[in-house]
Short mmCIF file of C-alpha atoms and ligand atoms in Angstrom, two decimals:
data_model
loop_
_atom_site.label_atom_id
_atom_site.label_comp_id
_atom_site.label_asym_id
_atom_site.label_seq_id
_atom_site.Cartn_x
_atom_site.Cartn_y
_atom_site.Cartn_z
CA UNK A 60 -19.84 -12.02 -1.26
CA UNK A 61 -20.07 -8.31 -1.89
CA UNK A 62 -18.78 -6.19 1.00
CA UNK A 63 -20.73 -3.25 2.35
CA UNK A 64 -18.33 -0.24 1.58
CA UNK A 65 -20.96 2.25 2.10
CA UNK A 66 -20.32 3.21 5.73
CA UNK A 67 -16.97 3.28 5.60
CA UNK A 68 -16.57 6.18 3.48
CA UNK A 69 -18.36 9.72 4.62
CA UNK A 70 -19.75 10.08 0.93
CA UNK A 71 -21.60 6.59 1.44
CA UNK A 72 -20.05 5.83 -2.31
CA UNK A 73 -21.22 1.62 -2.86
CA UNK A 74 -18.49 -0.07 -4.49
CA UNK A 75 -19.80 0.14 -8.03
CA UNK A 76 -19.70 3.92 -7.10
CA UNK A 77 -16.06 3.52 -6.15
CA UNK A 78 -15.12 1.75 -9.12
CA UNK A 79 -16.73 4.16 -11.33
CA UNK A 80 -14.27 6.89 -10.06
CA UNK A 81 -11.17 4.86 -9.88
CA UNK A 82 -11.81 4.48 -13.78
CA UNK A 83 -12.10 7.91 -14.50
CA UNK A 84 -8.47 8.38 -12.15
CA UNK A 85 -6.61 5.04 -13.43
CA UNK A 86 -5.73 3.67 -16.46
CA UNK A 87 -6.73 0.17 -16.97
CA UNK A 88 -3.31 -1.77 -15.89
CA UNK A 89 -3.58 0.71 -12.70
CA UNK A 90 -7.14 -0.43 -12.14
CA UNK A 91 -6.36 -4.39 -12.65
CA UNK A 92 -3.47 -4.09 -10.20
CA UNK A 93 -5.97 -2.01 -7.94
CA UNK A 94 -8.61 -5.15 -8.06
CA UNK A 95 -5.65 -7.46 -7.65
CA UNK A 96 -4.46 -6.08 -4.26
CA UNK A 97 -7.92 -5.04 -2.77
CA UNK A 98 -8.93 -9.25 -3.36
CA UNK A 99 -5.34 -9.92 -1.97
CA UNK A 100 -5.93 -7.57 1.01
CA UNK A 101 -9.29 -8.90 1.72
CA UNK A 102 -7.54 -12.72 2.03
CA UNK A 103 -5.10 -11.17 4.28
CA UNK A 104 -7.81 -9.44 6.38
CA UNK A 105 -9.70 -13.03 6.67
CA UNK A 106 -6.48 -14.79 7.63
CA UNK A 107 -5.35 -12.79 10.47
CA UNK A 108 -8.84 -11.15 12.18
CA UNK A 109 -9.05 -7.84 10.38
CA UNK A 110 -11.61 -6.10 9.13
CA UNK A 111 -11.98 -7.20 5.44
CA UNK A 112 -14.09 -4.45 4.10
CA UNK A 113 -11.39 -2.01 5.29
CA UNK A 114 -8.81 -3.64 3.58
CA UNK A 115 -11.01 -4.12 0.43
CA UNK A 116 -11.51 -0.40 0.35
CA UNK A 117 -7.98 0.28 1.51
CA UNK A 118 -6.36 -1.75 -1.68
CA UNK A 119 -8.84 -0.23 -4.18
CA UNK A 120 -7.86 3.31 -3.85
CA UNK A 121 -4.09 3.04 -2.51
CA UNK A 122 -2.79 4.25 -5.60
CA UNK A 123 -5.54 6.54 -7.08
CA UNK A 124 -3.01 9.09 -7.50
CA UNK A 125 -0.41 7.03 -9.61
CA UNK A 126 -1.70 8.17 -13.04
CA UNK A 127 -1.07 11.60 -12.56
CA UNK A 128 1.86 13.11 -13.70
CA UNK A 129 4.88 14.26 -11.57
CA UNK A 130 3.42 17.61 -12.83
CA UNK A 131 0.30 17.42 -11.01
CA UNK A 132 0.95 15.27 -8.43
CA UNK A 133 3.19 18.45 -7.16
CA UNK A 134 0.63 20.47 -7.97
CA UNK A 135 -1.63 18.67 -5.48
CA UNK A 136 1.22 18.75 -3.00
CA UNK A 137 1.05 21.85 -2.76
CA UNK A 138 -2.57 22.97 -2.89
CA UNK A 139 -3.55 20.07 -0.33
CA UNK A 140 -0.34 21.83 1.66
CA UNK A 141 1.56 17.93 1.87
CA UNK A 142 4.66 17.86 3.47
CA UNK A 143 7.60 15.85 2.01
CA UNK A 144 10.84 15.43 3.83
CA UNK A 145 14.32 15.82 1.86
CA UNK A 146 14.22 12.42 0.04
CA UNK A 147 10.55 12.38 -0.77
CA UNK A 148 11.53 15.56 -2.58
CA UNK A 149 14.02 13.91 -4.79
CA UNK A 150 12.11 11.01 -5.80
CA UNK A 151 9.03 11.59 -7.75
CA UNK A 152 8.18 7.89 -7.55
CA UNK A 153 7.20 8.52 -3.72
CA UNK A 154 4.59 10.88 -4.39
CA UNK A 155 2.23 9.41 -5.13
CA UNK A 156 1.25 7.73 -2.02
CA UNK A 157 1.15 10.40 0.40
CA UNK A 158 -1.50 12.26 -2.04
CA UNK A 159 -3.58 9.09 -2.85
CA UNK A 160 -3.76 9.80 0.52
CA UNK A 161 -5.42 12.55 0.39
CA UNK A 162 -7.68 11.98 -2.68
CA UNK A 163 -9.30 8.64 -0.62
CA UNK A 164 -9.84 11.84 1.63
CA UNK A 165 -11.17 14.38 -0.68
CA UNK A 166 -12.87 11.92 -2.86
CA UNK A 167 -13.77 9.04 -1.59
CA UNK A 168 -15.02 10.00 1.56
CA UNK A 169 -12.66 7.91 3.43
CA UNK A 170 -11.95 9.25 6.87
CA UNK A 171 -10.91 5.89 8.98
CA UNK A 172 -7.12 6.96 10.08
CA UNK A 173 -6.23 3.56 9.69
CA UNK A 174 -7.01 2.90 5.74
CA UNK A 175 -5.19 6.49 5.25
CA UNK A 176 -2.31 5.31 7.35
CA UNK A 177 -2.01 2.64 5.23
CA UNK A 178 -2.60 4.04 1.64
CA UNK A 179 0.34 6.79 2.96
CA UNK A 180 3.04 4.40 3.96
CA UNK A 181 2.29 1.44 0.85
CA UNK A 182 5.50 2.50 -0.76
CA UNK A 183 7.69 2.93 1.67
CA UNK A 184 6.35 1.21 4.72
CA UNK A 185 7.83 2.12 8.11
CA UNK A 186 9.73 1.35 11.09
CA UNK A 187 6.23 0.71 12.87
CA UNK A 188 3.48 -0.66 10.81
CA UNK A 189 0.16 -1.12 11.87
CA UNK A 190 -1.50 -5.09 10.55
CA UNK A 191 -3.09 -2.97 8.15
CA UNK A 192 0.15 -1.31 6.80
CA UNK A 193 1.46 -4.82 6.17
CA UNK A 194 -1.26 -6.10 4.69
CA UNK A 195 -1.38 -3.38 1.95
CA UNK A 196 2.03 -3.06 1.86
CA UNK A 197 2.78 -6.77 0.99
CA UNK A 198 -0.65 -6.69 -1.64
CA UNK A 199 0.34 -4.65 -3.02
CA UNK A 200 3.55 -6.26 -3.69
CA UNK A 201 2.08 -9.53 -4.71
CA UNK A 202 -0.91 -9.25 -6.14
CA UNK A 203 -1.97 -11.40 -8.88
CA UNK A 204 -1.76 -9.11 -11.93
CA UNK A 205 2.51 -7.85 -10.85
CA UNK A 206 4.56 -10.10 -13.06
CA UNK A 207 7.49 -9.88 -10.96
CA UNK A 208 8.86 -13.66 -10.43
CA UNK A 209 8.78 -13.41 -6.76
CA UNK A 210 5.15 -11.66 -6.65
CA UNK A 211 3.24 -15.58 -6.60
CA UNK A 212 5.78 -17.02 -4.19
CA UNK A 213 5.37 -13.97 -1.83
CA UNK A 214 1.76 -14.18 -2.30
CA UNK A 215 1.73 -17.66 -0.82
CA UNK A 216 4.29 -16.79 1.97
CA UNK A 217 1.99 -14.12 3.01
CA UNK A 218 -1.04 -16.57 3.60
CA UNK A 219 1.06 -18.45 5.82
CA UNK A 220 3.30 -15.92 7.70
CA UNK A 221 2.97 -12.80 7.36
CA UNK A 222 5.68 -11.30 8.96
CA UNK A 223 7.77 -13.33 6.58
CA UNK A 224 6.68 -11.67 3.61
CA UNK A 225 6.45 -8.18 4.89
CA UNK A 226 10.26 -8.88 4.85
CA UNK A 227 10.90 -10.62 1.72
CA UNK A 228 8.59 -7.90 0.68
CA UNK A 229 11.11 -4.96 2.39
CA UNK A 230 14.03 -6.93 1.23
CA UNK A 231 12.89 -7.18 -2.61
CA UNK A 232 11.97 -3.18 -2.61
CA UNK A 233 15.72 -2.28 -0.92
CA UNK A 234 17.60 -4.26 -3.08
CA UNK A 235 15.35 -2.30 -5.87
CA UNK A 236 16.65 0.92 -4.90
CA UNK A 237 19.84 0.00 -4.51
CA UNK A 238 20.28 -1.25 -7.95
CA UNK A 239 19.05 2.03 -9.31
CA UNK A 240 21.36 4.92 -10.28
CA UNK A 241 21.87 7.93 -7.83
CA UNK A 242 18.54 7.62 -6.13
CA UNK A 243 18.51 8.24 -2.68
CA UNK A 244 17.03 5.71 0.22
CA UNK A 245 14.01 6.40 2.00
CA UNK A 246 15.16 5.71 5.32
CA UNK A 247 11.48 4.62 6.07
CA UNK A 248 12.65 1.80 3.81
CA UNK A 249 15.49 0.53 5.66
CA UNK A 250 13.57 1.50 8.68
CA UNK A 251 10.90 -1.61 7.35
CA UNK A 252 13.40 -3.88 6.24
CA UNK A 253 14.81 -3.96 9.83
CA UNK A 254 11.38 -3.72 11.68
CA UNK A 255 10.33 -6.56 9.74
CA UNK A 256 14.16 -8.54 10.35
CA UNK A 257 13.16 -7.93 14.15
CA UNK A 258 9.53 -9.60 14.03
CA UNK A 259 10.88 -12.42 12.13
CA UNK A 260 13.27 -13.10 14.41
CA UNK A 261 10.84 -12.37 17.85
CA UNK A 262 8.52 -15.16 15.87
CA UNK A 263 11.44 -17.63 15.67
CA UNK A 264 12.62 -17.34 19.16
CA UNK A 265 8.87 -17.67 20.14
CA UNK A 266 7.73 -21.36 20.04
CA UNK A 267 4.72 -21.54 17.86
CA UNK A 268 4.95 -17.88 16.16
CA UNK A 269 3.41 -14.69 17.85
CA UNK A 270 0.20 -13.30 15.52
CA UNK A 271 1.28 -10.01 13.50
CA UNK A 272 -0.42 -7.05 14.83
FE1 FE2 B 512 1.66 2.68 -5.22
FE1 FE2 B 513 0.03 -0.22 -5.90
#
């Protein structure tokens, strides 16, 4: 079934109208991977009672800033007047998400706090994250077209408990940075990591498992 995406973006784009522009922003491994979390995130939505065309429109523009060059993607900091703290500064690779951001914005339409939330903190996550947050955060992650090992086995983990893959999720992306060379930490990152330690644990004392929110 095709969702209605029409009223949730101020520009009244359909999805076919989305999709056009995504192709025009994305390459076509971007635009798979795209598809891949915005079918992912609409699962998600159905699973735990949230709104699926959100999360559909939320995954297909998350990262409609990731083809653009560090170049440009400062460039856009700048004129759109973003603010990055010290380590965002550093590390080009979190750029992109704050102004995909703020292209949905500009360019989609989308004005629903919640999707922008989301699309803002996908890299990075935080130390509070909204069912939304964690349902992009952990599509994007695992969905279908990644060919990380781990990205089917997360996938699965994430239909049954969420929580638990939001932190195998947090856990995989530390351990990324920590492998790299001289690369600072997000402390949103380890903020996550433990946020998502702490639910896991709430859910285990808690007979039964408490519903992510
Ligand atoms: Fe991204
Ligand atoms: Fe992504």
């Amino acid at each position: 079934m095709e969702r209605d995406l029409r009223k949730l973006n101020a520009k009244g784009l359909s999805r076919k109208e989305i999709l056009r522009k995504l192709k025009e922003l994305l390459d076509k491994e971007r635009l798979n991977h795209s598809l891949g979390v915005a079918e992912l995130a609409v699962k998600l939505a159905e699973r735990y009672g949230y709104d699926p065309a959100k999360a559909e429109l939320a995954g297909l523009v998350h990262d409609c800033a990731k083809c653009m060059s560090p170049a440009m993607l400062m460039k856009k900091i700048r004129d759109y007047g973003i603010e990055l703290d010290e380590v965002e500064r550093e590390y080009p690779p979190l750029w992109h998400a704050p102004v995909s951001a703020h292209l949905a914005r500009r360019e989609f339409g989308v004005e629903d706090e919640e999707i922008l939330r989301a699309i803002r903190l996908h890299t990075t996550g935080d130390a509070e994250m909204t069912l939304l947050d964690k349902i992009i955060y952990v599509a994007d992650y695992a969905d279908p077209t990644r060919d990380y090992p781990e990205s089917e086995e997360i996938r699965e983990m994430a239909l049954k408990d969420l929580d638990l893959a939001w932190l195998h999720t947090a856990k995989r992306k530390l351990i990324y940075v920590i492998k790299k060379e001289k690369v600072l930490i997000h402390p949103r990152t380890v903020a996550t990591h433990n946020s998502a330690v702490k639910a896991v644990m709430g859910n285990q004392t808690m007979k039964g498992g408490k519903r992510s929110g």
